[in-house]
Short mmCIF file of C-alpha atoms and ligand atoms in Angstrom, two decimals:
data_model
loop_
_atom_site.label_atom_id
_atom_site.label_comp_id
_atom_site.label_asym_id
_atom_site.label_seq_id
_atom_site.Cartn_x
_atom_site.Cartn_y
_atom_site.Cartn_z
CA MET A 1 0.00 0.00 0.00
CA THR A 2 1.48 3.35 -1.03
CA ASP A 3 1.78 5.84 1.79
CA ARG A 4 0.25 9.32 1.49
CA ILE A 5 1.00 12.74 2.95
CA ILE A 6 -1.94 13.61 5.20
CA ALA A 7 -0.74 16.82 6.88
CA ALA A 8 1.67 19.68 6.14
CA ASP A 9 2.15 22.21 8.94
CA VAL A 10 4.48 25.19 9.39
CA ILE A 11 6.10 25.71 12.80
CA LEU A 12 7.41 29.22 13.44
CA THR A 13 9.58 29.34 16.55
CA SER A 14 12.28 31.61 17.96
CA PRO A 15 14.64 29.80 20.40
CA GLY A 16 17.38 32.43 20.28
CA ARG A 17 16.40 33.42 16.73
CA ASN A 18 13.56 32.79 14.27
CA TYR A 19 13.22 29.45 12.46
CA VAL A 20 10.65 28.23 9.92
CA THR A 21 10.09 24.46 10.08
CA LEU A 22 7.88 22.35 7.84
CA LYS A 23 6.33 19.23 9.40
CA LEU A 24 4.90 16.56 7.09
CA ARG A 25 2.88 13.60 8.43
CA THR A 26 1.95 10.47 6.47
CA ALA A 27 -0.91 7.98 6.65
CA ASP A 28 1.62 5.38 7.86
CA GLY A 29 2.29 7.54 10.91
CA LEU A 30 5.68 8.92 9.84
CA THR A 31 6.80 12.52 10.41
CA GLY A 32 9.36 14.43 8.36
CA TYR A 33 10.86 17.84 9.09
CA GLY A 34 12.27 20.48 6.73
CA ASP A 35 13.79 23.94 7.20
CA ALA A 36 12.69 27.05 5.27
CA THR A 37 14.36 29.73 7.36
CA VAL A 38 15.26 32.84 5.34
CA ASN A 39 16.88 35.33 7.70
CA GLY A 40 14.70 38.46 7.96
CA ARG A 41 12.05 37.07 5.58
CA GLU A 42 10.72 34.20 7.71
CA LEU A 43 7.03 35.21 7.37
CA ALA A 44 7.31 35.21 3.57
CA ALA A 45 8.76 31.69 3.57
CA ALA A 46 6.14 30.52 6.07
CA SER A 47 3.31 31.95 3.97
CA TYR A 48 4.66 30.46 0.73
CA LEU A 49 4.73 27.07 2.42
CA ARG A 50 1.44 27.37 4.30
CA ASP A 51 -0.63 29.09 1.57
CA HIS A 52 0.86 27.87 -1.71
CA VAL A 53 2.62 24.56 -1.06
CA ALA A 54 0.95 22.70 1.83
CA PRO A 55 -2.43 22.28 0.04
CA LEU A 56 -0.61 20.77 -2.97
CA LEU A 57 1.14 18.13 -0.83
CA ILE A 58 -1.91 16.49 0.76
CA GLY A 59 -2.50 13.09 -0.83
CA LEU A 60 0.91 12.88 -2.55
CA ASP A 61 3.13 9.80 -2.24
CA PRO A 62 5.99 10.81 0.12
CA ALA A 63 8.31 8.34 -1.60
CA ARG A 64 8.27 10.42 -4.83
CA ILE A 65 10.83 13.00 -3.72
CA GLU A 66 12.13 13.93 -7.18
CA ASP A 67 8.66 14.11 -8.73
CA THR A 68 7.46 16.36 -5.89
CA TRP A 69 10.55 18.54 -6.30
CA GLN A 70 9.86 18.92 -10.05
CA TYR A 71 6.14 19.53 -9.38
CA LEU A 72 6.90 22.38 -6.96
CA TYR A 73 9.72 23.85 -9.08
CA ARG A 74 8.25 23.69 -12.60
CA GLY A 75 4.68 24.05 -11.33
CA ALA A 76 5.49 27.34 -9.57
CA TYR A 77 5.94 29.01 -12.96
CA TRP A 78 7.71 31.85 -11.09
CA ARG A 79 10.83 29.76 -10.66
CA ARG A 80 13.82 30.19 -8.40
CA GLY A 81 14.36 32.99 -5.87
CA PRO A 82 15.12 32.69 -2.13
CA ILE A 83 11.55 32.21 -0.90
CA THR A 84 10.40 29.70 -3.51
CA MET A 85 13.58 27.64 -3.22
CA ALA A 86 13.57 27.71 0.59
CA ALA A 87 10.04 26.30 0.52
CA ILE A 88 11.06 23.60 -1.96
CA SER A 89 14.11 22.89 0.22
CA ALA A 90 11.88 22.34 3.24
CA VAL A 91 9.65 19.87 1.39
CA ASP A 92 12.68 18.05 -0.02
CA LEU A 93 14.30 17.72 3.42
CA ALA A 94 11.07 16.50 5.03
CA LEU A 95 10.62 13.86 2.30
CA TRP A 96 14.21 12.61 2.66
CA ASP A 97 13.59 12.49 6.43
CA ILE A 98 10.49 10.32 5.84
CA LYS A 99 12.30 8.11 3.32
CA GLY A 100 15.07 7.44 5.82
CA LYS A 101 12.56 6.65 8.56
CA THR A 102 10.69 4.34 6.17
CA ALA A 103 13.95 2.49 5.38
CA GLY A 104 15.22 2.60 8.95
CA LEU A 105 18.42 4.23 7.66
CA PRO A 106 20.20 7.57 8.17
CA VAL A 107 19.87 9.73 5.04
CA TYR A 108 23.59 9.53 4.22
CA GLN A 109 23.14 5.78 3.64
CA LEU A 110 20.45 6.59 1.07
CA LEU A 111 22.88 9.00 -0.64
CA GLY A 112 25.42 6.26 -1.35
CA GLY A 113 26.90 5.83 2.10
CA ALA A 114 29.89 7.50 3.74
CA VAL A 115 32.90 8.52 1.64
CA ARG A 116 34.69 9.80 4.79
CA ASP A 117 34.56 9.07 8.50
CA ARG A 118 33.70 12.60 9.61
CA VAL A 119 33.06 16.07 8.17
CA LEU A 120 35.57 18.90 8.67
CA SER A 121 34.00 22.07 10.10
CA TYR A 122 34.94 25.68 10.68
CA THR A 123 33.55 28.23 13.09
CA HIS A 124 33.60 31.98 13.73
CA ALA A 125 35.96 34.05 15.88
CA SER A 126 35.47 37.79 16.07
CA ALA A 127 36.47 40.81 18.15
CA TRP A 128 36.86 44.49 17.48
CA GLU A 129 40.55 44.69 18.42
CA LEU A 130 43.36 42.30 17.46
CA PRO A 131 44.32 41.10 20.99
CA GLU A 132 40.77 40.03 21.73
CA LEU A 133 40.45 38.49 18.27
CA LEU A 134 43.54 36.36 18.91
CA ASP A 135 42.03 35.27 22.24
CA ALA A 136 38.77 34.36 20.50
CA ILE A 137 40.63 32.31 17.89
CA ASP A 138 42.64 30.54 20.60
CA ALA A 139 39.40 29.73 22.42
CA ARG A 140 37.88 28.15 19.29
CA ARG A 141 41.08 26.14 18.71
CA ALA A 142 40.80 24.94 22.31
CA ASP A 143 37.27 23.80 21.42
CA GLY A 144 38.91 21.55 18.83
CA PHE A 145 38.32 23.50 15.63
CA LYS A 146 40.94 23.03 12.91
CA ALA A 147 39.52 25.91 10.86
CA VAL A 148 38.42 29.35 12.08
CA ARG A 149 36.94 32.39 10.36
CA ALA A 150 38.42 35.65 11.67
CA GLN A 151 36.54 38.96 11.58
CA SER A 152 37.67 42.19 13.25
CA GLY A 153 36.48 45.74 13.68
CA VAL A 154 37.58 48.59 11.41
CA PRO A 155 39.02 51.83 12.87
CA GLY A 156 36.67 54.75 12.35
CA LEU A 157 33.53 52.63 12.13
CA GLU A 158 31.15 51.84 15.00
CA THR A 159 29.83 48.53 13.71
CA VAL A 160 31.01 46.10 11.09
CA TYR A 161 29.77 42.82 9.63
CA GLY A 162 30.56 39.77 11.69
CA VAL A 163 31.60 41.46 14.92
CA HIS A 164 29.44 42.08 17.98
CA ALA A 165 30.87 44.32 20.69
CA GLY A 166 29.77 41.94 23.41
CA GLY A 167 30.94 38.85 21.55
CA GLY A 168 28.54 36.16 20.41
CA TYR A 169 27.45 37.21 16.96
CA GLU A 170 23.86 36.92 15.67
CA PRO A 171 23.39 38.49 12.21
CA ALA A 172 19.73 39.44 12.59
CA LYS A 173 18.72 42.05 15.11
CA ARG A 174 15.24 41.98 16.66
CA GLY A 175 13.10 44.99 15.77
CA ALA A 176 10.38 46.19 13.41
CA VAL A 177 12.86 47.58 10.88
CA PRO A 178 16.51 46.86 10.04
CA VAL A 179 19.22 48.83 11.80
CA THR A 180 21.46 50.94 9.56
CA GLU A 181 25.23 50.51 9.78
CA SER A 182 27.95 52.65 8.21
CA TRP A 183 30.61 51.20 5.94
CA ASP A 184 33.95 52.46 4.66
CA THR A 185 35.67 50.12 2.21
CA ASP A 186 38.89 52.15 2.14
CA ALA A 187 39.24 51.97 5.93
CA TYR A 188 38.55 48.21 5.76
CA LEU A 189 41.16 47.67 3.04
CA ARG A 190 43.75 49.69 4.97
CA HIS A 191 43.18 47.58 8.09
CA VAL A 192 42.22 43.97 7.36
CA PRO A 193 45.46 42.78 5.66
CA ASP A 194 47.46 43.75 8.77
CA VAL A 195 44.91 41.99 11.02
CA LEU A 196 44.88 38.72 9.09
CA ASN A 197 48.64 38.65 8.57
CA ALA A 198 49.04 39.21 12.34
CA VAL A 199 46.57 36.40 13.00
CA ARG A 200 48.57 34.06 10.78
CA GLU A 201 51.75 35.08 12.65
CA HIS A 202 50.02 34.24 15.95
CA VAL A 203 48.40 30.91 15.04
CA GLY A 204 51.25 29.50 12.94
CA PRO A 205 51.00 27.82 9.52
CA GLU A 206 48.62 24.95 10.23
CA LEU A 207 45.31 26.46 11.31
CA ALA A 208 42.92 26.90 8.38
CA LEU A 209 42.15 30.61 8.40
CA LEU A 210 39.07 32.05 6.67
CA HIS A 211 37.71 35.56 6.18
CA ASP A 212 34.38 36.87 4.89
CA ALA A 213 34.38 40.15 2.93
CA HIS A 214 30.59 39.91 2.77
CA HIS A 215 29.85 41.24 -0.75
CA ARG A 216 31.45 44.65 -0.23
CA LEU A 217 34.30 45.05 -2.69
CA THR A 218 34.68 45.92 -6.35
CA PRO A 219 36.54 43.32 -8.41
CA GLN A 220 39.66 45.50 -8.39
CA GLN A 221 39.49 45.95 -4.60
CA ALA A 222 38.91 42.20 -4.22
CA ALA A 223 41.93 41.44 -6.41
CA ARG A 224 44.07 43.82 -4.34
CA LEU A 225 42.89 42.30 -1.07
CA GLY A 226 43.40 38.76 -2.30
CA ARG A 227 46.94 39.55 -3.34
CA SER A 228 47.74 41.35 -0.04
CA LEU A 229 46.51 38.28 1.88
CA GLU A 230 48.60 35.71 0.01
CA PRO A 231 51.25 35.69 2.78
CA ALA A 232 48.47 34.79 5.26
CA ASN A 233 47.77 31.66 3.17
CA LEU A 234 43.99 31.77 3.76
CA PHE A 235 41.84 28.69 3.43
CA TRP A 236 39.49 31.06 1.65
CA LEU A 237 38.38 34.65 1.19
CA GLU A 238 34.56 34.68 1.03
CA ASP A 239 32.02 36.77 -0.87
CA VAL A 240 34.59 39.28 -2.07
CA THR A 241 32.17 40.95 -4.47
CA PRO A 242 28.39 40.82 -5.11
CA ALA A 243 27.98 37.67 -7.17
CA GLU A 244 25.09 38.73 -9.35
CA ASN A 245 27.81 39.59 -11.85
CA GLN A 246 29.70 36.32 -11.86
CA GLU A 247 31.99 37.58 -14.64
CA ALA A 248 33.50 39.97 -12.08
CA LEU A 249 35.30 37.05 -10.45
CA ARG A 250 37.34 36.53 -13.61
CA LEU A 251 39.26 39.75 -12.93
CA VAL A 252 39.84 38.76 -9.30
CA ARG A 253 41.02 35.31 -10.36
CA GLN A 254 43.60 36.80 -12.72
CA HIS A 255 45.34 38.69 -9.92
CA THR A 256 45.41 36.44 -6.87
CA THR A 257 45.87 32.83 -5.83
CA THR A 258 43.96 33.36 -2.58
CA PRO A 259 41.16 30.75 -2.67
CA LEU A 260 37.68 32.20 -3.26
CA ALA A 261 34.34 31.04 -1.79
CA ILE A 262 30.91 32.28 -2.88
CA GLY A 263 27.31 31.15 -2.87
CA GLU A 264 25.52 31.44 0.46
CA VAL A 265 22.91 33.74 -1.13
CA PHE A 266 22.47 31.50 -4.18
CA ASN A 267 19.35 29.35 -4.49
CA SER A 268 19.74 27.27 -7.66
CA ILE A 269 22.34 25.64 -9.91
CA TYR A 270 21.85 28.49 -12.37
CA ASP A 271 23.30 30.96 -9.85
CA CYS A 272 26.40 28.76 -9.55
CA LYS A 273 26.92 27.50 -13.11
CA ASP A 274 29.24 30.14 -14.57
CA LEU A 275 31.37 30.44 -11.43
CA ILE A 276 31.88 26.68 -11.40
CA THR A 277 32.38 26.00 -15.11
CA GLY A 278 34.69 29.00 -15.38
CA GLN A 279 36.65 27.78 -12.33
CA LEU A 280 36.26 31.29 -10.92
CA ILE A 281 35.87 29.98 -7.36
CA ASP A 282 37.34 27.20 -5.23
CA TYR A 283 34.35 26.62 -2.89
CA ILE A 284 30.61 26.79 -3.56
CA ARG A 285 28.68 27.81 -0.46
CA VAL A 286 25.04 27.00 -1.22
CA ALA A 287 22.97 25.88 1.78
CA VAL A 288 20.68 22.86 1.83
CA ALA A 289 17.96 25.10 3.33
CA HIS A 290 18.11 27.69 0.52
CA ALA A 291 19.15 25.87 -2.68
CA GLY A 292 16.41 23.32 -3.21
CA GLY A 293 17.23 20.83 -0.47
CA ILE A 294 19.36 17.68 -0.66
CA SER A 295 18.11 16.78 -4.14
CA HIS A 296 19.23 20.03 -5.80
CA LEU A 297 22.35 20.51 -3.70
CA ARG A 298 23.64 17.16 -4.98
CA ASN A 299 23.21 18.35 -8.56
CA ILE A 300 25.21 21.50 -7.79
CA PHE A 301 27.97 19.58 -6.00
CA ALA A 302 28.18 17.02 -8.83
CA LEU A 303 28.68 19.87 -11.35
CA ALA A 304 31.28 21.40 -9.02
CA ASP A 305 33.16 18.09 -8.85
CA LEU A 306 33.71 18.15 -12.63
CA TYR A 307 35.69 21.40 -12.15
CA GLN A 308 37.38 20.48 -8.85
CA VAL A 309 35.32 23.07 -7.01
CA LYS A 310 34.58 21.93 -3.46
CA ALA A 311 31.32 22.03 -1.54
CA ALA A 312 31.32 24.23 1.56
CA PRO A 313 27.70 24.70 2.66
CA HIS A 314 26.62 27.79 4.56
CA GLY A 315 26.02 26.89 8.21
CA PRO A 316 25.24 30.03 10.23
CA SER A 317 22.86 30.17 13.18
CA ASP A 318 20.13 31.14 10.73
CA VAL A 319 19.78 27.76 9.09
CA SER A 320 18.04 25.55 11.63
CA PRO A 321 19.50 22.41 13.24
CA VAL A 322 17.19 20.48 10.87
CA SER A 323 18.92 21.62 7.69
CA PHE A 324 22.28 21.69 9.45
CA GLY A 325 21.87 17.97 10.10
CA ALA A 326 20.86 17.42 6.48
CA SER A 327 23.98 19.29 5.38
CA VAL A 328 26.18 16.98 7.43
CA HIS A 329 24.51 13.93 5.84
CA VAL A 330 25.40 15.41 2.45
CA GLY A 331 28.93 16.20 3.65
CA LEU A 332 29.54 12.63 4.78
CA SER A 333 28.44 11.19 1.41
CA THR A 334 29.79 13.75 -1.12
CA ILE A 335 33.30 13.16 -2.50
CA ASN A 336 34.10 16.83 -3.28
CA PHE A 337 32.91 18.10 0.08
CA GLY A 338 35.37 20.69 1.44
CA ILE A 339 34.19 22.00 4.78
CA GLN A 340 30.98 22.65 6.73
CA GLU A 341 30.40 25.98 8.40
CA TYR A 342 29.33 25.46 12.01
CA MET A 343 28.69 28.86 13.55
CA GLY A 344 26.88 27.24 16.50
CA TYR A 345 23.42 27.58 18.04
CA ASP A 346 21.76 29.09 21.06
CA ALA A 347 21.35 26.43 23.78
CA LEU A 348 17.58 26.78 23.39
CA ALA A 349 17.83 25.83 19.71
CA HIS A 350 19.54 22.58 20.65
CA GLU A 351 16.66 21.88 23.05
CA VAL A 352 13.89 22.73 20.59
CA PHE A 353 15.59 20.67 17.85
CA PRO A 354 17.01 17.54 19.52
CA HIS A 355 19.45 16.01 17.03
CA SER A 356 21.73 13.04 16.42
CA TRP A 357 24.38 15.13 14.64
CA SER A 358 27.39 15.83 16.77
CA PHE A 359 30.64 17.80 16.92
CA ALA A 360 33.96 16.46 18.19
CA ASP A 361 37.56 17.60 17.76
CA GLY A 362 36.79 19.91 14.83
CA TYR A 363 34.64 17.46 12.91
CA LEU A 364 30.94 16.69 12.54
CA HIS A 365 28.96 13.49 12.10
CA PRO A 366 25.22 13.21 11.29
CA GLY A 367 24.66 10.21 13.54
CA ASP A 368 22.85 7.03 12.54
CA ALA A 369 19.30 7.79 13.55
CA PRO A 370 16.85 6.96 10.73
CA GLY A 371 16.15 9.92 8.45
CA LEU A 372 17.83 13.28 9.13
CA GLY A 373 18.13 12.55 12.85
CA VAL A 374 16.61 15.87 13.95
CA GLU A 375 13.25 16.16 15.72
CA VAL A 376 11.18 19.12 16.98
CA ASP A 377 9.98 19.51 20.56
CA GLU A 378 6.79 21.29 19.52
CA ALA A 379 5.62 22.03 23.06
CA LEU A 380 8.91 23.77 23.79
CA ALA A 381 8.95 25.45 20.36
CA ALA A 382 5.56 26.99 21.13
CA LYS A 383 7.09 28.82 24.08
CA PHE A 384 9.26 30.92 21.73
CA PRO A 385 6.98 32.77 19.31
CA TYR A 386 8.29 34.53 16.22
CA GLU A 387 9.62 38.04 16.75
CA PRO A 388 10.42 40.40 13.86
CA ALA A 389 14.18 40.52 13.28
CA TYR A 390 16.16 41.84 10.34
CA LEU A 391 19.65 41.76 8.95
CA PRO A 392 21.13 45.28 9.07
CA VAL A 393 21.44 47.48 6.02
CA ALA A 394 24.65 49.39 5.27
CA ARG A 395 25.27 52.89 3.96
CA ARG A 396 28.60 54.36 2.87
CA LEU A 397 29.92 57.46 4.66
CA ASP A 398 28.27 59.62 1.98
CA GLY A 399 24.92 58.03 2.87
CA SER A 400 24.54 55.88 -0.26
CA MET A 401 23.39 52.28 0.12
CA THR A 402 25.95 49.51 -0.18
CA ASP A 403 25.77 45.73 0.26
CA TRP A 404 25.61 44.54 3.83
C1 LIG B 1 27.82 34.87 6.93
C2 LIG B 1 26.45 34.76 7.53
O1 LIG B 1 28.23 32.77 7.92
C3 LIG B 1 28.51 33.52 6.95
O2 LIG B 1 29.28 33.22 6.03
O3 LIG B 1 27.87 35.42 5.65
O4 LIG B 1 26.57 35.03 8.88
C4 LIG B 1 25.41 35.68 6.95
O5 LIG B 1 25.75 37.02 7.21
C5 LIG B 1 24.08 35.38 7.58
O6 LIG B 1 23.87 33.99 7.54
C6 LIG B 1 22.96 36.08 6.85
O7 LIG B 1 21.72 35.66 7.36
MG1 LIG B 2 29.33 34.50 4.43
#
């Protein structure tokens, strides 16, 4: 007897920050969870799921993951985009969760099994001043991390991406409207090479050192920064320039050997294609929660493998532990997987989303629970209702808008 989806519900909860979770239930009594969190646009993703996807799922065969993916993608007519693809991601994840539970197997076993024993991860270290930044990096190394992203303040500015004065960095800030931050690229470019070269001097040659420029440079500025950081031997320099114009990376590539990573804001293979086939990047950063789920992410990573581009999925606090677990399943079973971002979660998020994935000594493992291995404590989730929160916006010193 073929199983059927009998319920599709959206759970909005905010244990430390907002998350959008899809819960599918089947006639055979199985439950699958998916993540559709889009930082600062959670209500849009929840509505797309609740109002335009959930009614279409009732009665479908949960085993037909690919057919459902194609139905929701091609049937939307208005294809791609962060909200549509986050909703499709959530359905895809929930269906893989159900398929694993049906088979009594962890999802990575359904993806071809493990190609490695554990998944390398990196985390964030940030502080306004260099001494405190070095302390933060040392603390993350003491936690076992073999790879650390370093972000510092910039003299003359009051706030900057990736650094919170009181430590502990959460991108979105609660409030009815985004906060506005100032940005000065020249001050950043004068300062950050000295910071990262000093960090390399402090940590020695082995620690994998990453930095996120967060979409703020022109190709020429990115090329200059990449070249100035070559002595620091970065693992990667991320989001050097807004990637709508993928051709811009060709200029950067011509002037520096610093590895480049892009893609956390991408939501389909079409966003990634030219960067990968032109070998303009070394790491593709698409997240399982934003780029069509496990099914589509595997297509992107397979294309990347042809060009020796490695997978490095986005893993900030604003993808939920559900999709984080899914990402680690993909990491364990994908040959060209490079590294998994693990920014970490509020303790409440770990409680609301009990999970079998685990971290030890700088590496992750998805665990062997059937499905994705992440559940939702709905009674506890209900205690943390959604609160409006937005990513900041950034304006240059002359008041003009720039990328945040
Ligand atoms: C960052 C993110 O982790 C990263 O690489 O770019 O913190 C990003 O700013 C947020 O996830 C946006 O929601
Ligand atoms: Mg980033």
